[in-house]
Amino acid sequence: MGKVILKAKDLDGYFSAADKDCLDRMDSAYREIMQSFSRLDSNIPAERQKGEENLISLYNRMGVIMQDICRQAPNLHVYTFLSPQESHPEASRLIAKLRDVRTGNQEFVYYIQRAYEMLFKLAWGGSTSTDKNYLLVKTPVTNPVQNYAVHKITNIDSKIENTVMCVMLRGALLPSMIMSKEIQEYSSHGYVTPFALFRIQRDDHKKEHSMEYILDLDRSFFTPETLDGKDLVFADPMNATGGSLVTIVNYLVSIGIKPKSILFFNAISALKGALRVVRALENCKVYTLWMDPVLNDQAYILPGLGDAGDRINGKDGDYLPRNIIQLIADFGDTIARLYRSQLREIENTVLNTGK
């Protein structure tokens, strides 16, 4: 089948003049922020405090600008811009832990799990309806008789039981399993999403303006009929340029697949990537826990959190990148047991073993 390559110039033209003006404003604001970073390393307490106060003021100002931009993009949903004020500290502390260089692998995975539980709530958890589902649960209490509990939840089956998890390997594998698990738990039928696995990477030897996004079809696993007419869910911890998602969706459309909708979930998204996705793709919504302002010339998010794939999975060797089976094995027994239904679906997809 070969490879599909999308070049950076193919992403040009999606932004309006107003979008470009907004992005230029953010670049200018962040350049001012970077100039103040050196003060934080000062050995003089008064100078360091002045730097901290200046940085807080600049970030607050930049946050107001981003909120204004996002209000003009109705398909772009940012948790901290839309959720109640009392929920903001939880999201802020979580993102701070994901960013922190001291956060190790296991702790990082824990916070990624929490992030996607919050993103699920952002997309679907706020649904209200007079139509309810009832969960009957058998408890461990047997004296004087076997006990059962009844729990009432909003019926969102129609919103989640047409979904397919589309995995942009490799950092997206665990977030996709988490999101699929959330869908399963909120479905009254225990719906387990089908999976489609796409091997896509960008050429990090290039700059943003010359970047290439390479979809390796020979190392991707999906069947077109399971995607047509479906709500395609992509869960990637970071969205920098949006190029990988645009590459995959454009390819699927080119072979005749017509998604009902596209939903993109990110722990952190760069403003540029989020805007590009909702401008480039029809019927696409972006849900992100946190919005970061800019990219550097290598298309890395600033201030960002580093390579999310490496922080979730550990680094690959230079000459022996792990395949999907090795990645899953590295998650360990705890993850395998927790997401066993999802792993079974992934196995069916990769090995084409059927149900």
Short mmCIF file of C-alpha atoms in Angstrom, two decimals:
data_model
loop_
_atom_site.label_atom_id
_atom_site.label_comp_id
_atom_site.label_asym_id
_atom_site.label_seq_id
_atom_site.Cartn_x
_atom_site.Cartn_y
_atom_site.Cartn_z
CA MET A 1 0.00 0.00 0.00
CA GLY A 2 2.95 2.34 0.61
CA LYS A 3 2.99 5.74 2.25
CA VAL A 4 0.97 8.93 2.17
CA ILE A 5 2.98 12.11 2.69
CA LEU A 6 1.47 15.49 3.49
CA LYS A 7 3.80 18.47 3.31
CA ALA A 8 3.59 21.64 5.35
CA LYS A 9 2.64 23.66 2.28
CA ASP A 10 -0.44 21.42 1.94
CA LEU A 11 -1.62 22.83 5.27
CA ASP A 12 -1.46 26.40 4.02
CA GLY A 13 -4.64 28.18 3.11
CA TYR A 14 -6.85 26.93 5.94
CA PHE A 15 -6.38 30.05 8.06
CA SER A 16 -8.35 33.21 7.49
CA ALA A 17 -6.73 36.65 7.66
CA ALA A 18 -8.28 37.02 11.13
CA ASP A 19 -6.77 33.67 12.22
CA LYS A 20 -3.33 34.76 11.04
CA ASP A 21 -3.65 38.05 12.90
CA CYS A 22 -4.59 36.19 16.12
CA LEU A 23 -1.64 33.81 15.76
CA ASP A 24 0.72 36.76 15.18
CA ARG A 25 -0.59 38.39 18.37
CA MET A 26 0.14 35.22 20.32
CA ASP A 27 3.66 34.94 18.87
CA SER A 28 4.36 38.53 19.88
CA ALA A 29 3.00 37.99 23.41
CA TYR A 30 5.05 34.83 23.93
CA ARG A 31 8.26 36.47 22.72
CA GLU A 32 7.76 39.00 25.51
CA ILE A 33 7.25 36.15 27.98
CA MET A 34 10.44 34.37 26.92
CA GLN A 35 12.44 37.53 27.51
CA SER A 36 11.41 37.41 31.18
CA PHE A 37 12.47 33.78 31.77
CA SER A 38 16.06 34.72 32.64
CA ARG A 39 14.87 36.65 35.71
CA LEU A 40 13.57 33.40 37.24
CA ASP A 41 17.14 32.07 37.44
CA SER A 42 18.42 35.10 39.31
CA ASN A 43 20.17 34.56 42.64
CA ILE A 44 18.73 37.84 43.89
CA PRO A 45 15.35 37.16 45.60
CA ALA A 46 13.89 40.59 44.79
CA GLU A 47 14.80 40.23 41.13
CA ARG A 48 13.37 36.71 41.00
CA GLN A 49 10.13 37.84 42.64
CA LYS A 50 9.81 40.69 40.17
CA GLY A 51 10.29 38.19 37.34
CA GLU A 52 7.60 35.90 38.73
CA GLU A 53 5.12 38.74 39.08
CA ASN A 54 5.81 39.90 35.54
CA LEU A 55 5.43 36.38 34.17
CA ILE A 56 2.10 35.84 35.94
CA SER A 57 0.81 39.14 34.56
CA LEU A 58 1.89 38.26 31.01
CA TYR A 59 0.34 34.77 31.16
CA ASN A 60 -2.94 36.19 32.47
CA ARG A 61 -3.02 38.67 29.61
CA MET A 62 -2.26 35.97 27.08
CA GLY A 63 -5.02 33.76 28.52
CA VAL A 64 -7.58 36.51 27.90
CA ILE A 65 -6.46 36.79 24.28
CA MET A 66 -6.75 33.02 23.76
CA GLN A 67 -10.23 32.91 25.29
CA ASP A 68 -11.33 35.65 22.91
CA ILE A 69 -9.93 33.72 19.94
CA CYS A 70 -11.57 30.45 20.99
CA ARG A 71 -14.96 32.11 21.43
CA GLN A 72 -14.85 32.80 17.69
CA ALA A 73 -14.25 29.09 16.89
CA PRO A 74 -17.40 27.25 18.09
CA ASN A 75 -15.97 23.77 17.36
CA LEU A 76 -13.00 24.37 19.66
CA HIS A 77 -13.74 23.39 23.28
CA VAL A 78 -11.17 24.20 25.96
CA TYR A 79 -11.86 22.75 29.41
CA THR A 80 -10.59 25.75 31.37
CA PHE A 81 -12.53 28.19 29.17
CA LEU A 82 -15.85 26.32 29.41
CA SER A 83 -15.98 24.53 32.77
CA PRO A 84 -17.14 26.17 36.02
CA GLN A 85 -14.57 28.32 37.77
CA GLU A 86 -14.26 25.85 40.65
CA SER A 87 -13.01 23.19 38.21
CA HIS A 88 -10.11 25.27 36.92
CA PRO A 89 -7.62 24.56 39.74
CA GLU A 90 -7.98 20.80 39.18
CA ALA A 91 -7.12 21.15 35.48
CA SER A 92 -4.31 23.61 36.21
CA ARG A 93 -2.66 21.34 38.81
CA LEU A 94 -2.96 18.34 36.51
CA ILE A 95 -1.33 20.10 33.56
CA ALA A 96 1.38 21.43 35.88
CA LYS A 97 2.21 17.83 36.87
CA LEU A 98 2.31 16.71 33.24
CA ARG A 99 4.68 19.55 32.37
CA ASP A 100 7.01 19.11 35.33
CA VAL A 101 10.40 17.63 34.43
CA ARG A 102 10.33 15.79 37.79
CA THR A 103 7.19 13.79 36.90
CA GLY A 104 8.30 10.23 36.16
CA ASN A 105 6.73 7.64 33.87
CA GLN A 106 4.21 6.02 36.24
CA GLU A 107 3.03 9.33 37.65
CA PHE A 108 2.80 10.78 34.14
CA VAL A 109 0.56 7.87 33.06
CA TYR A 110 -1.63 8.44 36.13
CA TYR A 111 -2.20 12.08 35.21
CA ILE A 112 -2.85 11.21 31.56
CA GLN A 113 -5.60 8.86 32.76
CA ARG A 114 -7.11 11.65 34.85
CA ALA A 115 -6.86 14.08 31.94
CA TYR A 116 -8.89 11.86 29.64
CA GLU A 117 -11.54 11.23 32.25
CA MET A 118 -11.98 15.01 32.44
CA LEU A 119 -12.04 15.32 28.64
CA PHE A 120 -14.75 12.67 28.42
CA LYS A 121 -16.79 14.70 30.89
CA LEU A 122 -16.22 17.84 28.79
CA ALA A 123 -17.55 16.15 25.65
CA TRP A 124 -20.32 13.95 27.01
CA GLY A 125 -20.54 14.05 30.79
CA GLY A 126 -22.52 17.26 30.90
CA SER A 127 -25.38 15.79 28.90
CA THR A 128 -28.74 16.01 30.62
CA SER A 129 -31.92 14.22 29.68
CA THR A 130 -35.09 12.88 31.22
CA ASP A 131 -34.11 9.56 29.62
CA LYS A 132 -32.11 7.62 32.21
CA ASN A 133 -30.21 4.36 32.39
CA TYR A 134 -30.22 2.24 35.54
CA LEU A 135 -27.16 0.33 36.67
CA LEU A 136 -27.89 -2.66 38.89
CA VAL A 137 -24.76 -3.70 40.78
CA LYS A 138 -24.22 -6.85 42.81
CA THR A 139 -22.23 -5.93 45.93
CA PRO A 140 -19.92 -8.09 48.11
CA VAL A 141 -22.39 -7.86 51.03
CA THR A 142 -24.34 -11.13 51.54
CA ASN A 143 -25.66 -10.82 55.11
CA PRO A 144 -28.58 -11.20 55.72
CA VAL A 145 -29.12 -11.59 51.93
CA GLN A 146 -27.21 -10.87 48.74
CA ASN A 147 -27.30 -7.08 48.32
CA TYR A 148 -27.75 -5.08 45.13
CA ALA A 149 -27.48 -1.35 44.46
CA VAL A 150 -29.28 0.75 41.86
CA HIS A 151 -27.60 3.78 40.24
CA LYS A 152 -29.28 6.16 37.81
CA ILE A 153 -27.27 7.83 35.04
CA THR A 154 -28.13 9.96 32.02
CA ASN A 155 -28.65 7.92 28.87
CA ILE A 156 -25.96 8.98 26.37
CA ASP A 157 -25.93 5.74 24.36
CA SER A 158 -26.92 7.53 21.16
CA LYS A 159 -23.93 9.87 21.52
CA ILE A 160 -21.23 7.27 22.20
CA GLU A 161 -22.27 3.96 20.64
CA ASN A 162 -21.42 5.01 17.07
CA THR A 163 -17.80 5.78 17.93
CA VAL A 164 -14.60 4.21 16.60
CA MET A 165 -11.24 4.84 18.27
CA CYS A 166 -8.66 5.96 15.73
CA VAL A 167 -5.16 5.64 17.16
CA MET A 168 -2.30 7.78 15.90
CA LEU A 169 0.55 5.64 17.19
CA ARG A 170 2.46 5.70 19.40
CA GLY A 171 1.88 8.24 22.15
CA ALA A 172 -1.83 8.08 21.37
CA LEU A 173 -2.21 4.37 22.16
CA LEU A 174 -2.83 4.60 25.91
CA PRO A 175 -5.02 7.76 25.73
CA SER A 176 -7.15 5.98 23.10
CA MET A 177 -7.57 2.96 25.38
CA ILE A 178 -8.55 5.25 28.25
CA MET A 179 -11.17 7.05 26.17
CA SER A 180 -12.56 3.75 24.88
CA LYS A 181 -12.82 2.49 28.47
CA GLU A 182 -14.74 5.62 29.49
CA ILE A 183 -17.18 5.06 26.62
CA GLN A 184 -17.62 1.43 27.68
CA GLU A 185 -18.35 2.42 31.28
CA TYR A 186 -20.95 5.04 30.33
CA SER A 187 -22.69 2.81 27.78
CA SER A 188 -25.71 0.92 29.11
CA HIS A 189 -24.73 -1.94 26.77
CA GLY A 190 -21.05 -2.03 27.71
CA TYR A 191 -20.16 -0.87 24.19
CA VAL A 192 -16.50 -1.43 23.38
CA THR A 193 -15.32 0.74 20.52
CA PRO A 194 -13.75 -0.80 17.44
CA PHE A 195 -10.17 0.36 16.85
CA ALA A 196 -8.33 1.65 13.79
CA LEU A 197 -4.55 1.97 14.11
CA PHE A 198 -2.55 4.42 12.01
CA ARG A 199 1.23 4.54 11.88
CA ILE A 200 1.99 8.20 11.28
CA GLN A 201 4.99 10.30 12.15
CA ARG A 202 6.39 13.65 11.25
CA ASP A 203 9.93 14.27 10.08
CA ASP A 204 11.44 16.07 13.04
CA HIS A 205 14.60 16.84 11.09
CA LYS A 206 12.61 19.53 9.31
CA LYS A 207 11.33 22.91 10.46
CA GLU A 208 7.64 23.73 10.78
CA HIS A 209 7.48 25.42 7.38
CA SER A 210 9.05 22.38 5.65
CA MET A 211 7.57 19.62 7.83
CA GLU A 212 6.38 16.34 6.32
CA TYR A 213 3.73 14.04 7.83
CA ILE A 214 4.21 10.41 6.78
CA LEU A 215 1.35 7.90 7.03
CA ASP A 216 2.73 4.38 6.67
CA LEU A 217 -0.15 2.31 5.30
CA ASP A 218 1.82 -0.94 5.44
CA ARG A 219 2.09 -0.59 9.22
CA SER A 220 -1.45 0.67 9.78
CA PHE A 221 -4.37 -1.59 10.67
CA PHE A 222 -7.97 -0.68 9.82
CA THR A 223 -10.91 -1.74 7.69
CA PRO A 224 -12.69 1.07 5.80
CA GLU A 225 -16.17 -0.36 6.37
CA THR A 226 -15.81 0.01 10.15
CA LEU A 227 -15.09 3.75 9.72
CA ASP A 228 -17.71 4.84 7.18
CA GLY A 229 -20.58 6.80 8.73
CA LYS A 230 -19.02 6.60 12.19
CA ASP A 231 -18.05 9.15 14.82
CA LEU A 232 -14.26 8.94 14.60
CA VAL A 233 -12.56 9.64 17.92
CA PHE A 234 -8.86 10.56 18.03
CA ALA A 235 -7.15 10.86 21.41
CA ASP A 236 -3.62 12.26 21.23
CA PRO A 237 -2.02 13.79 24.34
CA MET A 238 -0.65 16.71 22.31
CA ASN A 239 -1.67 18.56 19.18
CA ALA A 240 1.05 20.81 17.83
CA THR A 241 0.31 21.58 14.17
CA GLY A 242 -2.71 19.36 13.49
CA GLY A 243 -0.84 17.92 10.51
CA SER A 244 -1.06 14.26 11.51
CA LEU A 245 -4.84 14.35 11.99
CA VAL A 246 -5.40 16.24 8.74
CA THR A 247 -3.22 13.72 6.89
CA ILE A 248 -5.18 10.72 8.19
CA VAL A 249 -8.64 12.19 7.70
CA ASN A 250 -7.87 13.50 4.21
CA TYR A 251 -6.62 10.05 3.24
CA LEU A 252 -9.73 8.34 4.60
CA VAL A 253 -11.96 10.76 2.71
CA SER A 254 -9.93 10.17 -0.46
CA ILE A 255 -10.73 6.44 -0.36
CA GLY A 256 -14.45 7.08 0.02
CA ILE A 257 -14.94 7.05 3.80
CA LYS A 258 -17.49 9.58 5.00
CA PRO A 259 -17.25 10.07 8.77
CA LYS A 260 -20.38 11.21 10.58
CA SER A 261 -18.15 13.37 12.78
CA ILE A 262 -14.56 13.71 13.96
CA LEU A 263 -13.71 14.33 17.61
CA PHE A 264 -10.14 15.16 18.63
CA PHE A 265 -9.14 14.96 22.32
CA ASN A 266 -5.88 16.47 23.61
CA ALA A 267 -4.41 17.06 27.05
CA ILE A 268 -2.57 20.06 25.57
CA SER A 269 -3.12 21.67 22.19
CA ALA A 270 -1.27 24.53 20.56
CA LEU A 271 -3.63 27.28 19.44
CA LYS A 272 -2.32 27.00 15.88
CA GLY A 273 -2.91 23.26 15.65
CA ALA A 274 -6.38 23.44 17.19
CA LEU A 275 -7.49 26.23 14.86
CA ARG A 276 -6.06 24.44 11.84
CA VAL A 277 -7.94 21.22 12.61
CA VAL A 278 -11.36 22.86 12.98
CA ARG A 279 -10.76 24.99 9.87
CA ALA A 280 -9.45 22.12 7.71
CA LEU A 281 -11.80 19.27 8.58
CA GLU A 282 -15.53 19.20 8.06
CA ASN A 283 -17.71 18.44 11.09
CA CYS A 284 -14.71 18.25 13.43
CA LYS A 285 -14.65 19.23 17.09
CA VAL A 286 -11.55 19.66 19.25
CA TYR A 287 -11.66 19.05 23.00
CA THR A 288 -8.56 20.08 24.88
CA LEU A 289 -7.83 20.31 28.58
CA TRP A 290 -5.35 23.14 28.12
CA MET A 291 -4.43 25.55 25.34
CA ASP A 292 -0.79 26.51 24.83
CA PRO A 293 -0.01 29.69 22.90
CA VAL A 294 2.66 29.04 20.25
CA LEU A 295 5.05 26.69 18.46
CA ASN A 296 8.78 27.08 18.01
CA ASP A 297 10.36 26.82 14.55
CA GLN A 298 10.66 23.03 14.97
CA ALA A 299 6.88 22.82 15.55
CA TYR A 300 7.18 21.93 19.24
CA ILE A 301 4.57 23.35 21.60
CA LEU A 302 5.66 26.15 23.95
CA PRO A 303 5.76 25.93 26.91
CA GLY A 304 4.64 22.34 26.21
CA LEU A 305 5.52 19.19 28.14
CA GLY A 306 8.19 17.52 26.01
CA ASP A 307 7.64 14.32 24.05
CA ALA A 308 4.42 12.83 25.47
CA GLY A 309 5.02 9.51 23.69
CA ASP A 310 8.40 9.08 25.34
CA ARG A 311 7.02 10.10 28.74
CA ILE A 312 4.19 7.55 28.48
CA ASN A 313 6.02 4.69 26.77
CA GLY A 314 9.70 5.36 27.39
CA LYS A 315 12.09 6.02 24.52
CA ASP A 316 12.62 3.65 21.61
CA GLY A 317 16.11 2.55 20.66
CA ASP A 318 17.64 4.40 17.72
CA TYR A 319 17.52 1.36 15.45
CA LEU A 320 14.73 -0.77 16.91
CA PRO A 321 11.42 1.10 17.27
CA ARG A 322 8.86 -0.98 19.13
CA ASN A 323 5.81 -2.36 17.42
CA ILE A 324 2.35 -2.20 18.94
CA ILE A 325 2.67 -5.55 20.73
CA GLN A 326 5.89 -4.42 22.42
CA LEU A 327 4.31 -1.11 23.45
CA ILE A 328 1.36 -2.89 25.04
CA ALA A 329 3.68 -5.34 26.81
CA ASP A 330 5.63 -2.41 28.26
CA PHE A 331 2.46 -1.01 29.84
CA GLY A 332 2.56 -3.94 32.24
CA ASP A 333 0.04 -6.20 33.89
CA THR A 334 -1.95 -3.47 35.66
CA ILE A 335 -2.80 -1.62 32.45
CA ALA A 336 -3.44 -4.89 30.60
CA ARG A 337 -5.99 -6.01 33.19
CA LEU A 338 -7.71 -2.63 33.40
CA TYR A 339 -8.11 -2.29 29.63
CA ARG A 340 -8.51 -5.95 28.70
CA SER A 341 -11.62 -5.33 26.53
CA GLN A 342 -9.78 -2.64 24.61
CA LEU A 343 -6.73 -4.84 24.14
CA ARG A 344 -8.95 -7.59 22.79
CA GLU A 345 -10.35 -5.19 20.17
CA ILE A 346 -6.84 -4.05 19.26
CA GLU A 347 -5.78 -7.67 18.86
CA ASN A 348 -8.75 -8.29 16.58
CA THR A 349 -7.75 -5.27 14.50
CA VAL A 350 -4.07 -6.12 14.21
CA LEU A 351 -4.42 -9.86 13.70
CA ASN A 352 -7.75 -9.71 11.84
CA THR A 353 -9.00 -12.56 13.95
CA GLY A 354 -12.66 -11.48 14.02
CA LYS A 355 -14.83 -11.44 17.12
#
